[in-house]
mmCIF file of C-alpha atoms and ligand atoms in Angstrom:
data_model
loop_
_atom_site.group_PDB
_atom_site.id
_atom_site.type_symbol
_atom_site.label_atom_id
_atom_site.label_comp_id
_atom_site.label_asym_id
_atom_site.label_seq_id
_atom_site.Cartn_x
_atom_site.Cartn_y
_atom_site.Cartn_z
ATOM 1 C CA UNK A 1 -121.223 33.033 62.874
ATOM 2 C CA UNK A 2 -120.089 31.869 59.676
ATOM 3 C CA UNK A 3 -122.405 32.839 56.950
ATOM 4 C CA UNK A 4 -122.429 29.740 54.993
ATOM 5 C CA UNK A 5 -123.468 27.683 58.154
ATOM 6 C CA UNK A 6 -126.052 30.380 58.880
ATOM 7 C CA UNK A 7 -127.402 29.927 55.406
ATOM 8 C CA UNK A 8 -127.591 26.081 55.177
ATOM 9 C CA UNK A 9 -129.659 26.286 58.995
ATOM 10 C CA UNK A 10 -132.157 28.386 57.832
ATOM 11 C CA UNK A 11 -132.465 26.805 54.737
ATOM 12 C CA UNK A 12 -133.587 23.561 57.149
ATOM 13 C CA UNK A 13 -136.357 26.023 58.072
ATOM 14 C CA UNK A 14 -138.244 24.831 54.542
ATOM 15 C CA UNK A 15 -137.441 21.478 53.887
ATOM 16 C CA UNK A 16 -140.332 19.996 55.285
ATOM 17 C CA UNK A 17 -142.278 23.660 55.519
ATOM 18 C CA UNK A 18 -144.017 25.033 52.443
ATOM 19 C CA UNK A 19 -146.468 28.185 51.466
ATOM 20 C CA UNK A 20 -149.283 26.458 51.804
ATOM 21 C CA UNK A 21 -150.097 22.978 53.178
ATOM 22 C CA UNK A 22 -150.380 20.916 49.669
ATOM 23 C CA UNK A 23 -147.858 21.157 46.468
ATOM 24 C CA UNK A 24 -148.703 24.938 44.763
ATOM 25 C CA UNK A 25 -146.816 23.756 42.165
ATOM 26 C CA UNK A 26 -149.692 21.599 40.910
ATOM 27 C CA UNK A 27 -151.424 25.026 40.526
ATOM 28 C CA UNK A 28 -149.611 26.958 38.448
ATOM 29 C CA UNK A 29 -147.385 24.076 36.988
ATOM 30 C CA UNK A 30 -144.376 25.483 38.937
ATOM 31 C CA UNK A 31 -144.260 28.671 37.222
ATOM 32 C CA UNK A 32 -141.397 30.472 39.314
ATOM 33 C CA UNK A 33 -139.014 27.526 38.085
ATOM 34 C CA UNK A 34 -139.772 29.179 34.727
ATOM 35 C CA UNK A 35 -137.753 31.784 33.149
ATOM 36 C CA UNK A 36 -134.563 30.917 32.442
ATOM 37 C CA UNK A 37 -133.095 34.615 32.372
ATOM 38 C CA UNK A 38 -134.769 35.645 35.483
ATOM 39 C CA UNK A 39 -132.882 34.425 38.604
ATOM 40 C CA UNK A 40 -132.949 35.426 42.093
ATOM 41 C CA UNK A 41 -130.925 37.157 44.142
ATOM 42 C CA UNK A 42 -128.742 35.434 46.963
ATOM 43 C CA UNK A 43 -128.907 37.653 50.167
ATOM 44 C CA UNK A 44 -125.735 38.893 51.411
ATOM 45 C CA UNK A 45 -123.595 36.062 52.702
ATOM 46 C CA UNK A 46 -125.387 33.478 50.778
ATOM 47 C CA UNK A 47 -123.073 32.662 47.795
ATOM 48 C CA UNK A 48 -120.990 30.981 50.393
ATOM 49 C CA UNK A 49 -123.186 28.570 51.140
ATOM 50 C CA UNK A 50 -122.671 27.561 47.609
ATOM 51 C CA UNK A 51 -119.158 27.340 47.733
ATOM 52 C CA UNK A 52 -119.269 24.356 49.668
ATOM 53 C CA UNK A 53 -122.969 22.763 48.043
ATOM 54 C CA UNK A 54 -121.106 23.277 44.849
ATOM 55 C CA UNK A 55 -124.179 22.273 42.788
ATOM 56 C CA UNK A 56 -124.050 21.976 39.557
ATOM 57 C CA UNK A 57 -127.215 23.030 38.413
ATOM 58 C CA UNK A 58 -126.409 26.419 39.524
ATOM 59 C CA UNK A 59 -124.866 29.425 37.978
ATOM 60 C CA UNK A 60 -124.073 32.404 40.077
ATOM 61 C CA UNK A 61 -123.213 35.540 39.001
ATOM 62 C CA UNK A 62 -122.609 39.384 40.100
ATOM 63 C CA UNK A 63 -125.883 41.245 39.115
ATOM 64 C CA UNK A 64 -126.450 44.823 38.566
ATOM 65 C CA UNK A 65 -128.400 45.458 41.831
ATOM 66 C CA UNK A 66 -125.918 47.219 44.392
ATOM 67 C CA UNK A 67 -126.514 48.121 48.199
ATOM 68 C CA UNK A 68 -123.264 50.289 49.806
ATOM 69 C CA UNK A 69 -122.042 49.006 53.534
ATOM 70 C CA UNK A 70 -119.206 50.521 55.421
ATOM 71 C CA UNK A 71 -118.397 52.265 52.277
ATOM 72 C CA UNK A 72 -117.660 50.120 49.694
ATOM 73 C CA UNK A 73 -120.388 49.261 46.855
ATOM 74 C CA UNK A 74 -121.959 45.488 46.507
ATOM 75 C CA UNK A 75 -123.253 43.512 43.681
ATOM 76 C CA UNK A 76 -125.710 41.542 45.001
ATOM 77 C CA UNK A 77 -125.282 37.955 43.661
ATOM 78 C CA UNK A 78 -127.573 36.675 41.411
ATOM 79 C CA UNK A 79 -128.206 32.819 41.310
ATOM 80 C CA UNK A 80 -129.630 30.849 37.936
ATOM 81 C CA UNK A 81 -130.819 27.605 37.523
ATOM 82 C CA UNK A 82 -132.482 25.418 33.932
ATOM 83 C CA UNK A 83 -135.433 25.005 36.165
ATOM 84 C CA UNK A 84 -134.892 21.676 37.991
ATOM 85 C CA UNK A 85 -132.527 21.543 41.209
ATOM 86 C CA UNK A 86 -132.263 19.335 44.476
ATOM 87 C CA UNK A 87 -134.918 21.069 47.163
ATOM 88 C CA UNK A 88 -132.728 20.485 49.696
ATOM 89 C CA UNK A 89 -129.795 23.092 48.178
ATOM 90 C CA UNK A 90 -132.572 25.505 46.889
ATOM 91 C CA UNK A 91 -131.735 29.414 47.461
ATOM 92 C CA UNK A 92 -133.592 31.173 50.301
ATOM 93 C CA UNK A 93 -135.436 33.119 48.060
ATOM 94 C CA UNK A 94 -136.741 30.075 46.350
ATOM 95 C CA UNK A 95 -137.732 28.351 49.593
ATOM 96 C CA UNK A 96 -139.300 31.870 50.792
ATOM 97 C CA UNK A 97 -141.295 32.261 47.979
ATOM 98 C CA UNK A 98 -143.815 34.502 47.175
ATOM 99 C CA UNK A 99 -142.927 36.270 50.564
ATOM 100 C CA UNK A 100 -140.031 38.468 50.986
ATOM 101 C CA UNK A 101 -138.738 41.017 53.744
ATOM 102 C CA UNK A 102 -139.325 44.452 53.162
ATOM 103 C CA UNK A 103 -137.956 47.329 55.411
ATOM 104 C CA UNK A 104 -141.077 49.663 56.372
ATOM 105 C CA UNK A 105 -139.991 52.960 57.685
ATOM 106 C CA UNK A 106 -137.185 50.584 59.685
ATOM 107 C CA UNK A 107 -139.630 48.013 60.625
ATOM 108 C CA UNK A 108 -139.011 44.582 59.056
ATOM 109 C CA UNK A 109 -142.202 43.379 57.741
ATOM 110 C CA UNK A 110 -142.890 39.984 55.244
ATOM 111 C CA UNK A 111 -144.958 41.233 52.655
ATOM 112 C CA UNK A 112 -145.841 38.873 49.717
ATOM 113 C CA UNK A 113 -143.307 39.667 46.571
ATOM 114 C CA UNK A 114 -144.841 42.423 44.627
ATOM 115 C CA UNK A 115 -142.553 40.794 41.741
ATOM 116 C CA UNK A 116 -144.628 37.340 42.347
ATOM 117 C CA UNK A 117 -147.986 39.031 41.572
ATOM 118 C CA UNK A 118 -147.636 38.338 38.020
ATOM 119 C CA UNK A 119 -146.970 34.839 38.074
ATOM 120 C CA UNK A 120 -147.879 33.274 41.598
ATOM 121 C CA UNK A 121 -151.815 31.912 41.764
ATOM 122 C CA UNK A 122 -150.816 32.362 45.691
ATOM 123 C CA UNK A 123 -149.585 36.008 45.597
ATOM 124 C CA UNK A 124 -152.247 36.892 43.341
ATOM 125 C CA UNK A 125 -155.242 35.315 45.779
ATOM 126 C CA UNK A 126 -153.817 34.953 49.537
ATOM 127 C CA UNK A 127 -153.467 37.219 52.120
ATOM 128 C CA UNK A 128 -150.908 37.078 54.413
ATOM 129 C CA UNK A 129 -153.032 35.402 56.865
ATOM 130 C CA UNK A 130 -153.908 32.714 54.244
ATOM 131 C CA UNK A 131 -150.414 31.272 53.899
ATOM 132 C CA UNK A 132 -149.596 28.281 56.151
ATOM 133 C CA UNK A 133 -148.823 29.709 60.023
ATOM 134 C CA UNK A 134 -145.838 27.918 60.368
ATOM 135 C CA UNK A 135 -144.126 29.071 56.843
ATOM 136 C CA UNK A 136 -144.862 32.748 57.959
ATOM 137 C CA UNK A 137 -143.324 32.580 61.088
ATOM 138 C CA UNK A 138 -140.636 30.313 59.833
ATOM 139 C CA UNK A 139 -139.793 33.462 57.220
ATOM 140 C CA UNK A 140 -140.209 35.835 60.172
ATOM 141 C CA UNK A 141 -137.709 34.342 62.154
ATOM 142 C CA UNK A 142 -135.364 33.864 59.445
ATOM 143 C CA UNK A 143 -135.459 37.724 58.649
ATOM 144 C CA UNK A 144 -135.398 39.012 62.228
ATOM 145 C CA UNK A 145 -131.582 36.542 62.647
ATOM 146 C CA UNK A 146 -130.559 38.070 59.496
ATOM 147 C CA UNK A 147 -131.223 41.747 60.113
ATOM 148 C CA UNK A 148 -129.189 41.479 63.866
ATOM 149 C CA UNK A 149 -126.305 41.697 61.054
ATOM 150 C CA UNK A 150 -125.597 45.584 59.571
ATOM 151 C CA UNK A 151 -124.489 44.656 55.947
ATOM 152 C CA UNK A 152 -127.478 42.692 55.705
ATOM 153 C CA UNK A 153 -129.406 46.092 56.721
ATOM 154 C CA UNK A 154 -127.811 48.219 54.217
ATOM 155 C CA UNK A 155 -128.874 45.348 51.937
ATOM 156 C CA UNK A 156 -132.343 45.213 52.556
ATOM 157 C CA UNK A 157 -132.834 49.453 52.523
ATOM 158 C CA UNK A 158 -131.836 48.961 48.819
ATOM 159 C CA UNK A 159 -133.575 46.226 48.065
ATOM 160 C CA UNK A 160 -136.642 47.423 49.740
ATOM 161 C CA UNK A 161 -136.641 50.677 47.396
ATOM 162 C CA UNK A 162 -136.533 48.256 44.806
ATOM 163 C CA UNK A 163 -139.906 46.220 46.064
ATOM 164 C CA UNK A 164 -141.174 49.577 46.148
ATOM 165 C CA UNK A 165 -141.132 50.481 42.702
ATOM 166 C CA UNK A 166 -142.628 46.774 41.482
ATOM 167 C CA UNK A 167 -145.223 47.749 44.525
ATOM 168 C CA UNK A 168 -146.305 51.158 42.564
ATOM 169 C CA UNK A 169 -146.325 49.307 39.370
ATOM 170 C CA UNK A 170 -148.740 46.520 40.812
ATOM 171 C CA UNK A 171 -150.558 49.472 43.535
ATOM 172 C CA UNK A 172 -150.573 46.747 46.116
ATOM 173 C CA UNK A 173 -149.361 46.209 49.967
HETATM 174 S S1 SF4 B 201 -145.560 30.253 41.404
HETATM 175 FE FE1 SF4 B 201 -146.490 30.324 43.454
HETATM 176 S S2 SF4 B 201 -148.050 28.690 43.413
HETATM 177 FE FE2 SF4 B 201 -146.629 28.296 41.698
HETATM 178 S S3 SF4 B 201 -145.059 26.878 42.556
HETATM 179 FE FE3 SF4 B 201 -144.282 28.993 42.779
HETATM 180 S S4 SF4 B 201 -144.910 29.566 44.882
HETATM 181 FE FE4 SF4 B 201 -146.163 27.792 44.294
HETATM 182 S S1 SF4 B 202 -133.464 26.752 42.162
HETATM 183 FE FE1 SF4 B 202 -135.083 25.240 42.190
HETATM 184 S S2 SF4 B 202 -136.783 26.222 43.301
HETATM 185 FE FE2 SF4 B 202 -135.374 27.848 42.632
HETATM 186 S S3 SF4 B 202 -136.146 28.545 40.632
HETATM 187 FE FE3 SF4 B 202 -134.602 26.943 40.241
HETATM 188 S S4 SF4 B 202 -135.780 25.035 40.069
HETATM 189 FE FE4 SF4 B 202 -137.094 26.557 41.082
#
């Protein structure tokens, strides 16, 4: 499947389906839309997607994060925004947000973002089991598609060593 199709379906997955049943943002006044110098990472495959949104409120860049498949070393792509942007072309890791896949001995698991603990009221208070059913599953789902593909594997070994250091920092999951 072509990845910038794949993308743009599971980005349908969040339109309508958020954390938590009500707008967080009211909570924290949308603090992960802070930050200018921050940005997220695009998973593997996901910079197409751009290519034909084109947005302009987007900048996306090679980061300094690398994961090695079938040889050859990555740069994982690394997406900024001012802080506004249209929902409906948000990144996955925006839409997925304070969750995030993590690779546990092998086993995919959807942990909340140990980097969200210092600025998410949500990752900070909620279990797991407190964050709307449907948004869980919905992130689930979207992880178990992606990790069927093996670059998107080798991907998410590196970036799950990464987690882990941000999860010693924080001592949590
Ligand atoms: S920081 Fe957390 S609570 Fe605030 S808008 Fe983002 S996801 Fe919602
Ligand atoms: S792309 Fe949108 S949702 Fe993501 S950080 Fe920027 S303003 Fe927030």
């Amino acid at each position: 499947m072509n990845s910038a199709y794949l993308y743009l379906q599971l980005y349908r997955l969040f339109d309508q389906i958020t954390p938590i049943p009500a707008d967080c943002g009211a909570l924290c006044d949308k603090a992960c839309c802070k930050g200018d110098d921050c940005g997220m990472f695009l998973f593997p495959g996901e910079a197409s997607a751009y290519s034909l949104l084109n947005p302009d409120w987007i900048r996306i860049e090679n980061s300094d994060f690398t994961y090695t498949y079938a040889g050859v070393q990555k740069n994982v792509k690394i997406a900024f925004c001012n802080g506004n942007c249209d929902r409906y072309q948000r990144p996955l890791a925006c839409r997925i947000f304070p969750l995030t896949p993590y690779l546990d001995n092998g086993k995919l698991r959807i942990i909340r973002d140990p980097r969200a603990y210092a600025v998410c009221p949500l990752a900070k208070a909620l279990t797991l089991n407190d964050f709307d059913r449907n948004f869980v599953k919905n992130v689930r789902n979207a992880f178990v598609l992606l990790t069927k593909n093996a670059e998107f594997m080798a991907f998410l070994q590196e970036y799950s060593d990464y987690l882990e250091d941000f999860m010693r920092f924080f001592d949590k999951e």
